[in-house]
CSV table of C-alpha atoms in Angstrom, one decimal:
chain,number,residue,atom,x,y,z
N,255,UNK,CA,0.0,0.0,0.0
N,256,UNK,CA,1.4,3.4,-0.9
N,257,UNK,CA,1.1,6.3,1.3
N,258,UNK,CA,-1.9,8.5,0.4
N,259,UNK,CA,-1.6,12.2,-0.1
N,260,UNK,CA,-1.8,14.4,3.0
N,261,UNK,CA,-5.5,15.0,3.5
N,262,UNK,CA,-7.7,17.5,5.3
N,263,UNK,CA,-8.6,16.9,8.9
N,264,UNK,CA,-12.1,15.8,7.9
N,265,UNK,CA,-10.8,13.0,5.8
N,266,UNK,CA,-8.2,11.4,8.0
N,267,UNK,CA,-8.3,13.0,11.5
N,268,UNK,CA,-5.2,14.4,12.9
N,269,UNK,CA,-2.7,11.6,12.1
N,270,UNK,CA,-1.3,8.1,12.4
N,271,UNK,CA,2.4,7.9,13.1
N,272,UNK,CA,5.6,6.8,15.3
N,273,UNK,CA,8.2,7.2,18.1
N,274,UNK,CA,9.8,4.7,20.7
N,275,UNK,CA,11.1,3.7,24.2
N,276,UNK,CA,13.9,4.5,26.7
N,277,UNK,CA,14.8,4.1,30.4
N,278,UNK,CA,13.6,6.7,33.0
N,279,UNK,CA,16.4,8.9,34.3
N,280,UNK,CA,16.5,12.1,36.4
N,281,UNK,CA,18.1,15.1,34.6
N,282,UNK,CA,20.9,16.3,36.8
N,283,UNK,CA,21.1,20.1,37.2
N,284,UNK,CA,17.4,20.7,36.4
N,285,UNK,CA,16.4,21.7,39.9
N,286,UNK,CA,13.7,24.3,40.5
N,287,UNK,CA,16.3,26.9,41.5
N,288,UNK,CA,18.5,26.1,38.5
N,289,UNK,CA,15.6,26.2,36.2
N,290,UNK,CA,14.5,29.6,37.4
N,291,UNK,CA,18.0,31.0,36.9
N,292,UNK,CA,18.3,29.6,33.4
N,293,UNK,CA,14.7,29.4,32.3
N,294,UNK,CA,14.9,27.3,29.0
N,295,UNK,CA,18.6,27.9,28.7
N,296,UNK,CA,19.5,24.2,29.3
N,297,UNK,CA,17.2,23.1,26.6
N,298,UNK,CA,18.3,25.7,24.1
N,299,UNK,CA,22.0,25.1,24.8
N,300,UNK,CA,21.6,21.4,24.3
N,301,UNK,CA,19.7,21.9,21.1
N,302,UNK,CA,22.4,24.2,19.8
N,303,UNK,CA,25.0,21.5,20.1
N,304,UNK,CA,26.4,20.3,16.8
N,305,UNK,CA,26.0,16.7,15.8
N,306,UNK,CA,28.7,14.4,17.1
N,307,UNK,CA,31.1,13.1,14.5
N,308,UNK,CA,30.3,9.6,15.8
N,309,UNK,CA,26.8,10.1,14.6
N,310,UNK,CA,27.5,11.2,11.1
N,311,UNK,CA,25.8,8.1,9.8
N,312,UNK,CA,22.3,8.9,8.7
N,313,UNK,CA,19.5,6.3,9.3
N,314,UNK,CA,18.1,5.7,5.9
N,315,UNK,CA,14.5,4.9,6.6
N,316,UNK,CA,11.2,7.4,7.3
N,317,UNK,CA,3.4,10.0,9.9
N,318,UNK,CA,3.3,10.1,7.1
N,319,UNK,CA,1.0,13.0,6.7
N,320,UNK,CA,-1.4,11.8,9.4
N,321,UNK,CA,-1.3,8.6,7.7
N,322,UNK,CA,0.6,5.5,8.8
N,323,UNK,CA,-2.0,3.0,9.8
N,324,UNK,CA,0.1,-0.1,9.2
N,325,UNK,CA,2.3,-1.9,11.6
N,326,UNK,CA,5.0,0.2,13.4
N,327,UNK,CA,7.6,-1.9,15.1
N,328,UNK,CA,10.3,0.4,16.3
N,329,UNK,CA,13.8,-0.9,16.2
N,330,UNK,CA,15.6,-1.0,19.5
N,331,UNK,CA,18.6,1.1,18.4
N,332,UNK,CA,20.7,2.6,21.2
N,333,UNK,CA,20.2,6.3,21.8
N,334,UNK,CA,22.9,8.4,20.2
N,335,UNK,CA,24.7,11.1,22.3
N,336,UNK,CA,26.1,14.5,21.5
N,337,UNK,CA,28.7,16.4,23.4
N,338,UNK,CA,27.5,19.5,25.3
N,339,UNK,CA,28.8,21.6,28.2
N,340,UNK,CA,26.3,21.4,31.0
N,341,UNK,CA,24.0,18.3,30.7
N,342,UNK,CA,25.0,14.8,31.6
N,343,UNK,CA,23.7,11.6,30.0
N,344,UNK,CA,21.8,9.2,32.1
N,345,UNK,CA,23.9,6.4,30.8
N,346,UNK,CA,27.5,7.5,31.6
N,347,UNK,CA,30.3,5.1,31.2
N,348,UNK,CA,31.4,3.4,34.4
N,349,UNK,CA,33.4,5.8,36.5
N,350,UNK,CA,32.4,8.8,34.5
N,351,UNK,CA,31.8,12.0,36.6
N,352,UNK,CA,28.2,12.9,37.4
N,353,UNK,CA,26.8,16.4,37.1
N,354,UNK,CA,27.2,16.8,40.9
N,355,UNK,CA,30.9,15.8,40.7
N,356,UNK,CA,31.8,18.3,38.0
N,357,UNK,CA,32.5,21.8,39.3
N,358,UNK,CA,30.5,24.6,38.0
N,359,UNK,CA,32.3,26.2,35.1
N,360,UNK,CA,34.2,23.1,34.3
N,361,UNK,CA,35.0,22.6,30.6
N,362,UNK,CA,34.9,18.8,30.8
N,363,UNK,CA,32.9,17.6,27.8
N,364,UNK,CA,29.6,16.0,28.9
N,365,UNK,CA,27.0,14.2,26.9
N,366,UNK,CA,23.2,14.5,26.5
N,367,UNK,CA,21.1,12.0,24.7
N,368,UNK,CA,17.5,12.0,23.3
N,369,UNK,CA,16.2,11.0,26.8
N,370,UNK,CA,17.8,14.1,28.4
N,371,UNK,CA,16.3,16.3,25.7
N,372,UNK,CA,12.9,14.8,26.4
N,373,UNK,CA,13.2,15.3,30.1
N,374,UNK,CA,14.4,18.9,29.6
N,375,UNK,CA,11.5,19.4,27.3
N,376,UNK,CA,9.2,18.1,30.0
N,377,UNK,CA,10.4,20.8,32.4
N,378,UNK,CA,10.0,23.5,29.7
N,379,UNK,CA,6.5,22.4,28.7
N,380,UNK,CA,5.3,22.4,32.3
N,381,UNK,CA,6.3,26.1,32.5
N,382,UNK,CA,4.3,27.2,29.6
N,383,UNK,CA,1.1,29.2,30.4
N,384,UNK,CA,-2.2,27.5,29.9
N,385,UNK,CA,-4.2,28.9,27.0
N,386,UNK,CA,-7.6,28.4,25.5
N,387,UNK,CA,-10.0,29.7,22.8
N,388,UNK,CA,-12.9,28.7,20.6
N,389,UNK,CA,-10.8,27.1,17.8
N,390,UNK,CA,-7.5,25.3,17.7
N,391,UNK,CA,-5.7,26.8,14.7
N,392,UNK,CA,-2.9,25.2,12.7
N,393,UNK,CA,-1.1,26.3,9.6
N,394,UNK,CA,0.9,23.5,7.9
N,395,UNK,CA,3.3,23.4,5.0
N,396,UNK,CA,3.1,19.9,3.5
N,397,UNK,CA,5.8,18.5,1.2
N,398,UNK,CA,5.3,15.1,-0.5
N,399,UNK,CA,7.0,13.0,-3.1
N,400,UNK,CA,4.6,11.8,-5.8
N,401,UNK,CA,4.9,8.0,-5.7
N,402,UNK,CA,1.7,6.8,-7.4
N,403,UNK,CA,0.5,7.4,-11.0
N,404,UNK,CA,-2.9,8.5,-9.9
N,405,UNK,CA,-4.3,8.5,-13.5
N,406,UNK,CA,-3.3,4.9,-14.1
N,407,UNK,CA,-4.3,3.9,-10.6
N,408,UNK,CA,-7.8,5.4,-11.1
N,409,UNK,CA,-8.1,3.6,-14.5
N,410,UNK,CA,-7.2,0.2,-12.9
N,411,UNK,CA,-9.7,0.7,-10.1
N,412,UNK,CA,-12.4,1.7,-12.6
N,413,UNK,CA,-11.7,-1.4,-14.6
N,414,UNK,CA,-12.0,-3.7,-11.6
N,415,UNK,CA,-15.3,-2.0,-10.5
N,416,UNK,CA,-16.8,-2.2,-14.0
N,417,UNK,CA,-15.9,-5.9,-14.1
N,418,UNK,CA,-17.6,-6.4,-10.7
N,419,UNK,CA,-20.7,-4.7,-11.9
N,420,UNK,CA,-21.0,-6.9,-14.9
N,421,UNK,CA,-20.4,-10.0,-12.7
N,422,UNK,CA,-23.2,-8.9,-10.3
N,423,UNK,CA,-25.7,-8.9,-13.2
N,424,UNK,CA,-24.4,-12.2,-14.6
N,425,UNK,CA,-24.4,-14.0,-11.2
N,426,UNK,CA,-27.7,-12.7,-10.0
N,427,UNK,CA,-29.5,-15.4,-8.2
N,428,UNK,CA,-26.3,-17.4,-7.6
N,429,UNK,CA,-25.2,-16.1,-4.1
N,430,UNK,CA,-22.3,-18.4,-3.5
N,431,UNK,CA,-20.7,-17.5,-6.9
N,432,UNK,CA,-21.4,-13.9,-6.3
N,433,UNK,CA,-19.7,-14.0,-2.9
N,434,UNK,CA,-16.7,-15.6,-4.5
N,435,UNK,CA,-16.5,-12.9,-7.1
N,436,UNK,CA,-16.8,-10.2,-4.4
N,437,UNK,CA,-13.9,-11.7,-2.5
N,438,UNK,CA,-11.9,-11.8,-5.7
N,439,UNK,CA,-12.6,-8.1,-6.3
N,440,UNK,CA,-11.4,-7.3,-2.7
N,441,UNK,CA,-8.2,-9.4,-3.3
N,442,UNK,CA,-7.4,-7.6,-6.5
N,443,UNK,CA,-8.0,-4.2,-5.0
N,444,UNK,CA,-5.9,-5.1,-2.1
N,445,UNK,CA,-3.1,-6.1,-4.5
N,446,UNK,CA,-3.4,-2.8,-6.3
N,447,UNK,CA,-3.2,-0.8,-3.1
N,448,UNK,CA,-0.1,-2.8,-2.0
N,449,UNK,CA,1.6,-2.3,-5.4
N,450,UNK,CA,0.1,0.7,-7.1
N,451,UNK,CA,1.5,2.0,-10.4
N,452,UNK,CA,4.5,4.2,-9.7
N,453,UNK,CA,5.1,7.6,-11.4
N,454,UNK,CA,7.8,7.2,-14.0
N,455,UNK,CA,9.4,10.5,-13.0
N,456,UNK,CA,10.7,12.2,-9.8
N,457,UNK,CA,8.5,15.0,-8.6
N,458,UNK,CA,7.6,16.7,-5.3
N,459,UNK,CA,4.5,18.7,-4.5
N,460,UNK,CA,4.1,21.2,-1.7
N,461,UNK,CA,1.1,23.2,-0.4
N,462,UNK,CA,-0.1,25.0,2.7
N,463,UNK,CA,-3.2,24.1,4.7
N,464,UNK,CA,-5.0,26.2,7.4
N,465,UNK,CA,-7.3,24.5,9.8
N,466,UNK,CA,-9.7,25.7,12.6
N,467,UNK,CA,-10.8,22.9,14.8
N,468,UNK,CA,-13.8,23.8,17.0
N,469,UNK,CA,-13.5,23.2,20.8
N,470,UNK,CA,-17.2,23.2,21.5
N,471,UNK,CA,-20.0,20.9,20.2
N,472,UNK,CA,-22.2,22.8,17.8
N,473,UNK,CA,-19.4,24.9,16.3
N,474,UNK,CA,-18.2,24.1,12.8
N,475,UNK,CA,-14.6,23.3,12.0
N,476,UNK,CA,-12.9,24.3,8.7
N,477,UNK,CA,-9.9,23.5,6.6
N,478,UNK,CA,-8.5,25.4,3.6
N,479,UNK,CA,-6.0,23.4,1.6
N,480,UNK,CA,-4.1,23.5,-1.7
N,481,UNK,CA,-2.7,27.0,-1.0
N,482,UNK,CA,0.5,28.2,-2.5
N,483,UNK,CA,1.0,24.9,-4.4
N,484,UNK,CA,4.5,24.3,-5.9
N,485,UNK,CA,5.6,21.4,-8.1
N,486,UNK,CA,9.3,20.6,-8.2
N,487,UNK,CA,10.7,18.0,-10.6
N,488,UNK,CA,13.9,16.1,-9.8
N,489,UNK,CA,15.5,17.1,-13.1
N,490,UNK,CA,14.6,18.5,-16.5
N,491,UNK,CA,14.4,14.9,-17.8
N,492,UNK,CA,11.8,14.1,-15.1
N,493,UNK,CA,9.7,17.1,-16.2
N,494,UNK,CA,10.0,16.0,-19.9
N,495,UNK,CA,8.7,12.5,-18.9
N,496,UNK,CA,5.8,14.2,-17.1
N,497,UNK,CA,4.9,16.2,-20.2
N,498,UNK,CA,5.2,13.1,-22.4
N,499,UNK,CA,2.7,11.4,-20.1
N,500,UNK,CA,0.2,14.2,-21.0
N,501,UNK,CA,1.1,16.6,-18.1
N,502,UNK,CA,-1.3,15.0,-15.6
N,503,UNK,CA,-2.5,17.2,-12.8
N,504,UNK,CA,-0.2,16.5,-9.8
N,505,UNK,CA,-2.0,18.7,-7.3
N,506,UNK,CA,-5.0,20.9,-7.6
N,507,UNK,CA,-3.7,24.5,-7.3
N,508,UNK,CA,-7.1,26.0,-6.4
N,509,UNK,CA,-7.6,26.5,-2.6
N,510,UNK,CA,-10.2,24.0,-1.3
N,511,UNK,CA,-12.4,24.7,1.7
N,512,UNK,CA,-14.1,22.0,3.7
N,513,UNK,CA,-16.4,22.6,6.7
N,514,UNK,CA,-17.6,19.9,9.1
N,515,UNK,CA,-19.5,19.7,12.4
N,516,UNK,CA,-18.6,16.2,13.8
N,517,UNK,CA,-15.9,15.7,16.4
N,518,UNK,CA,-12.5,15.1,14.9
N,519,UNK,CA,-10.6,12.0,16.1
N,520,UNK,CA,-6.8,12.5,16.4
N,521,UNK,CA,-6.2,9.2,14.6
N,522,UNK,CA,-7.8,6.1,13.3
N,523,UNK,CA,-6.2,4.0,16.0
N,524,UNK,CA,-7.6,6.3,18.8
N,525,UNK,CA,-11.1,7.3,17.7
N,526,UNK,CA,-12.1,8.4,21.2
N,527,UNK,CA,-9.3,11.0,21.4
N,528,UNK,CA,-10.5,14.3,19.8
N,529,UNK,CA,-9.6,17.9,19.7
N,530,UNK,CA,-12.5,18.5,22.0
N,531,UNK,CA,-11.4,16.2,24.8
N,532,UNK,CA,-7.5,16.1,24.9
N,533,UNK,CA,-7.6,18.8,27.5
N,534,UNK,CA,-9.0,16.3,30.0
N,535,UNK,CA,-6.0,13.9,29.6
N,536,UNK,CA,-4.0,13.2,32.8
N,537,UNK,CA,-1.3,15.7,33.6
N,538,UNK,CA,1.0,13.3,35.6
N,539,UNK,CA,3.3,10.8,34.0
N,540,UNK,CA,1.9,7.7,35.7
N,541,UNK,CA,-1.7,8.7,35.0
N,542,UNK,CA,-1.1,9.6,31.3
N,543,UNK,CA,0.8,6.3,30.7
N,544,UNK,CA,-2.0,4.3,32.2
N,545,UNK,CA,-4.5,6.1,29.9
N,546,UNK,CA,-2.3,5.6,26.9
N,547,UNK,CA,-1.8,1.9,27.7
N,548,UNK,CA,-5.6,1.6,28.0
N,549,UNK,CA,-6.1,3.2,24.7
N,550,UNK,CA,-3.5,0.9,23.2
N,551,UNK,CA,-5.3,-2.1,24.5
N,552,UNK,CA,-8.5,-1.0,22.7
N,553,UNK,CA,-6.8,0.0,19.4
N,554,UNK,CA,-6.3,-1.9,16.3
N,555,UNK,CA,-2.5,-1.2,16.7
N,556,UNK,CA,-2.2,-4.0,19.3
N,557,UNK,CA,-2.6,-6.6,16.6
N,558,UNK,CA,0.4,-5.3,14.7
N,559,UNK,CA,2.7,-3.6,17.2
N,560,UNK,CA,3.7,-3.5,20.8
N,561,UNK,CA,3.2,-0.4,23.1
N,562,UNK,CA,6.6,1.0,22.1
N,563,UNK,CA,5.5,0.9,18.5
N,564,UNK,CA,2.1,2.4,19.1
N,565,UNK,CA,3.2,5.2,21.4
N,566,UNK,CA,5.3,7.3,19.0
N,567,UNK,CA,2.5,7.4,16.5
N,568,UNK,CA,0.0,8.5,19.1
N,569,UNK,CA,2.5,10.9,20.6
N,570,UNK,CA,2.9,12.7,17.3
N,571,UNK,CA,-0.9,13.1,17.1
N,572,UNK,CA,-1.0,14.5,20.6
N,573,UNK,CA,1.9,16.9,20.1
N,574,UNK,CA,0.0,18.5,17.3
N,575,UNK,CA,-3.1,18.9,19.5
N,576,UNK,CA,-4.1,21.5,22.1
N,577,UNK,CA,-2.7,19.6,25.1
N,578,UNK,CA,-2.5,21.3,28.5
N,579,UNK,CA,1.1,22.2,29.6
N,580,UNK,CA,0.8,19.4,32.3
N,581,UNK,CA,-0.2,16.8,29.8
N,582,UNK,CA,2.5,17.8,27.3
N,583,UNK,CA,5.1,17.6,30.0
N,584,UNK,CA,3.8,14.2,31.1
N,585,UNK,CA,3.9,13.0,27.5
N,586,UNK,CA,7.6,14.0,27.1
N,587,UNK,CA,8.3,12.0,30.3
N,588,UNK,CA,6.6,8.9,29.0
N,589,UNK,CA,8.5,9.2,25.7
N,590,UNK,CA,11.8,9.5,27.7
N,591,UNK,CA,11.2,5.9,28.9
N,592,UNK,CA,11.0,4.5,25.4
N,593,UNK,CA,13.9,2.8,23.6
N,594,UNK,CA,14.9,3.6,20.0
N,595,UNK,CA,14.8,7.4,20.1
N,596,UNK,CA,18.0,8.9,18.8
N,597,UNK,CA,19.2,12.5,18.8
N,598,UNK,CA,20.3,13.8,15.4
N,599,UNK,CA,21.5,17.2,16.6
N,600,UNK,CA,20.5,20.4,14.8
N,601,UNK,CA,18.6,20.3,11.5
N,602,UNK,CA,16.7,22.8,9.4
N,603,UNK,CA,13.0,22.3,8.5
N,604,UNK,CA,11.4,23.2,5.2
N,605,UNK,CA,10.6,26.7,6.5
N,606,UNK,CA,14.3,27.3,7.3
N,607,UNK,CA,13.9,27.1,11.1
N,608,UNK,CA,16.6,25.3,13.1
N,609,UNK,CA,15.6,22.8,15.8
N,610,UNK,CA,16.7,19.5,17.3
N,611,UNK,CA,15.8,16.3,15.6
N,612,UNK,CA,14.8,13.1,17.3
N,613,UNK,CA,14.4,10.0,15.2
N,614,UNK,CA,13.1,6.5,15.5
N,615,UNK,CA,12.6,3.5,13.2
N,616,UNK,CA,9.5,1.6,12.4
N,617,UNK,CA,8.3,-1.0,9.9
N,618,UNK,CA,5.1,-1.1,7.9
N,619,UNK,CA,3.7,-3.2,5.1
N,620,UNK,CA,5.6,-1.0,2.7
N,621,UNK,CA,9.0,-1.5,4.3
N,622,UNK,CA,11.3,0.1,6.9
N,623,UNK,CA,11.1,3.8,7.7
N,624,UNK,CA,12.6,6.6,9.8
N,625,UNK,CA,10.4,9.1,11.6
N,626,UNK,CA,12.1,12.4,12.4
N,627,UNK,CA,10.5,14.9,14.8
N,628,UNK,CA,12.1,18.4,14.9
N,629,UNK,CA,11.5,20.5,18.0
N,630,UNK,CA,12.0,24.2,18.7
N,631,UNK,CA,15.2,24.8,20.6
N,632,UNK,CA,13.7,26.8,23.4
N,633,UNK,CA,10.0,26.0,23.7
N,634,UNK,CA,10.3,22.3,22.7
N,635,UNK,CA,7.2,22.7,20.4
N,636,UNK,CA,7.0,20.5,17.4
N,637,UNK,CA,8.3,22.2,14.3
N,638,UNK,CA,8.1,19.4,11.7
N,639,UNK,CA,7.9,15.7,11.2
N,640,UNK,CA,9.4,13.8,8.3
N,641,UNK,CA,9.1,10.2,7.1
N,642,UNK,CA,11.9,8.7,5.0
N,643,UNK,CA,11.9,5.2,3.5
N,644,UNK,CA,14.9,3.0,4.0
N,645,UNK,CA,17.3,3.3,1.1
N,646,UNK,CA,16.0,6.7,0.0
N,647,UNK,CA,17.9,9.9,0.5
N,648,UNK,CA,15.0,12.3,0.9
N,649,UNK,CA,11.7,12.1,2.9
N,650,UNK,CA,8.5,10.8,1.4
N,651,UNK,CA,6.7,13.4,3.5
N,652,UNK,CA,7.5,16.5,5.5
N,653,UNK,CA,4.9,18.5,7.4
N,654,UNK,CA,6.0,21.7,9.0
N,655,UNK,CA,3.9,23.5,11.6
N,656,UNK,CA,4.2,27.2,10.7
N,657,UNK,CA,1.6,28.4,13.2
N,658,UNK,CA,-0.5,26.7,16.0
N,659,UNK,CA,-2.6,28.1,18.8
N,660,UNK,CA,-6.0,29.1,20.1
N,661,UNK,CA,-8.1,31.7,18.3
N,662,UNK,CA,-11.7,32.9,19.0
N,663,UNK,CA,-13.0,33.2,15.4
N,664,UNK,CA,-12.9,31.2,12.2
N,665,UNK,CA,-10.4,32.8,9.9
N,666,UNK,CA,-8.3,34.2,12.7
N,667,UNK,CA,-4.7,33.2,13.1
N,668,UNK,CA,-2.9,32.8,16.4
N,669,UNK,CA,-0.2,35.3,15.4
N,670,UNK,CA,0.6,37.5,12.4
């Protein structure tokens, strides 16, 4: 099955995606007094640290744009570390000095890993002021590789459906044969989804989407997609192949508005979690983890992944939602216990913003992937996620969050 294009919130909910699991550890030096002195300085300093030469190897794999619904088994890779002055990894080598043992002002190199980032982020998130409004607003810049020849795909689906309609008439009154034909149709459509016709040229589409998700029952939500559409070909030869194929429409470049009144699930796996009720999630680590494990036990994900595979996907959905500061902090703490999360140091998102990247691996029916989440260096807010398939040099999908926040009217933005 190929990854479908990024869709509006009405079509797919918030998202279906991935992260992983580490061991709990206290972050030395992040006492109340120290935090009040430095505010978010520890987090910002750690995020500014360049990537360690030991980690120059890139993991070649990739939420898909709110979209992975297949199995997500996260590989148990060890957390990478980077050298920073001031924070100490929770997994120091035997005999290594602890934060308490290193005098203030010492230039001794110390290390911080993904777990330490997440624990620092938990402290920062807890300090954020609580906010609310009538609509949760998001502005996203979505960049996607075109992987499926939509014209050929649609033609093949149409052919299968037409054949089915003819068989229905021919087999009328013969229920057992009709059921066999129906199952054969399902099998063929399943095969087509698993191996759709690929585009014979390299091309990337990008567009912006605004969304206003209503907080209260009775208010309508709205999305406006296909704004500022840009098409980029891999080479002049790829563009020539596209023209030879009849210059098929790769993305509608007319803004499309969709309004809807029903509650919006955050993901297919968690239909009970919506924009309207995430504010009621527990604000303590233990309570939130119990709730997430309960949701996992009721989700379809339990049939294809363990909790460590389920949690990152759900966490990405939650990080995009209007969580309270307490719940966001608790979520970072739960993530800090998961294995397989690796710090990639500083990266730049598609909007040119610099942040820290945390990656994890997962597998789906389509292969192995890397999920990369990029966080703001000071606020620890999610800037972007990217999915890269193993063996490919560039992401299948990148979704950058240009603006998020509460507003009081449809059409308003959280900031200019």
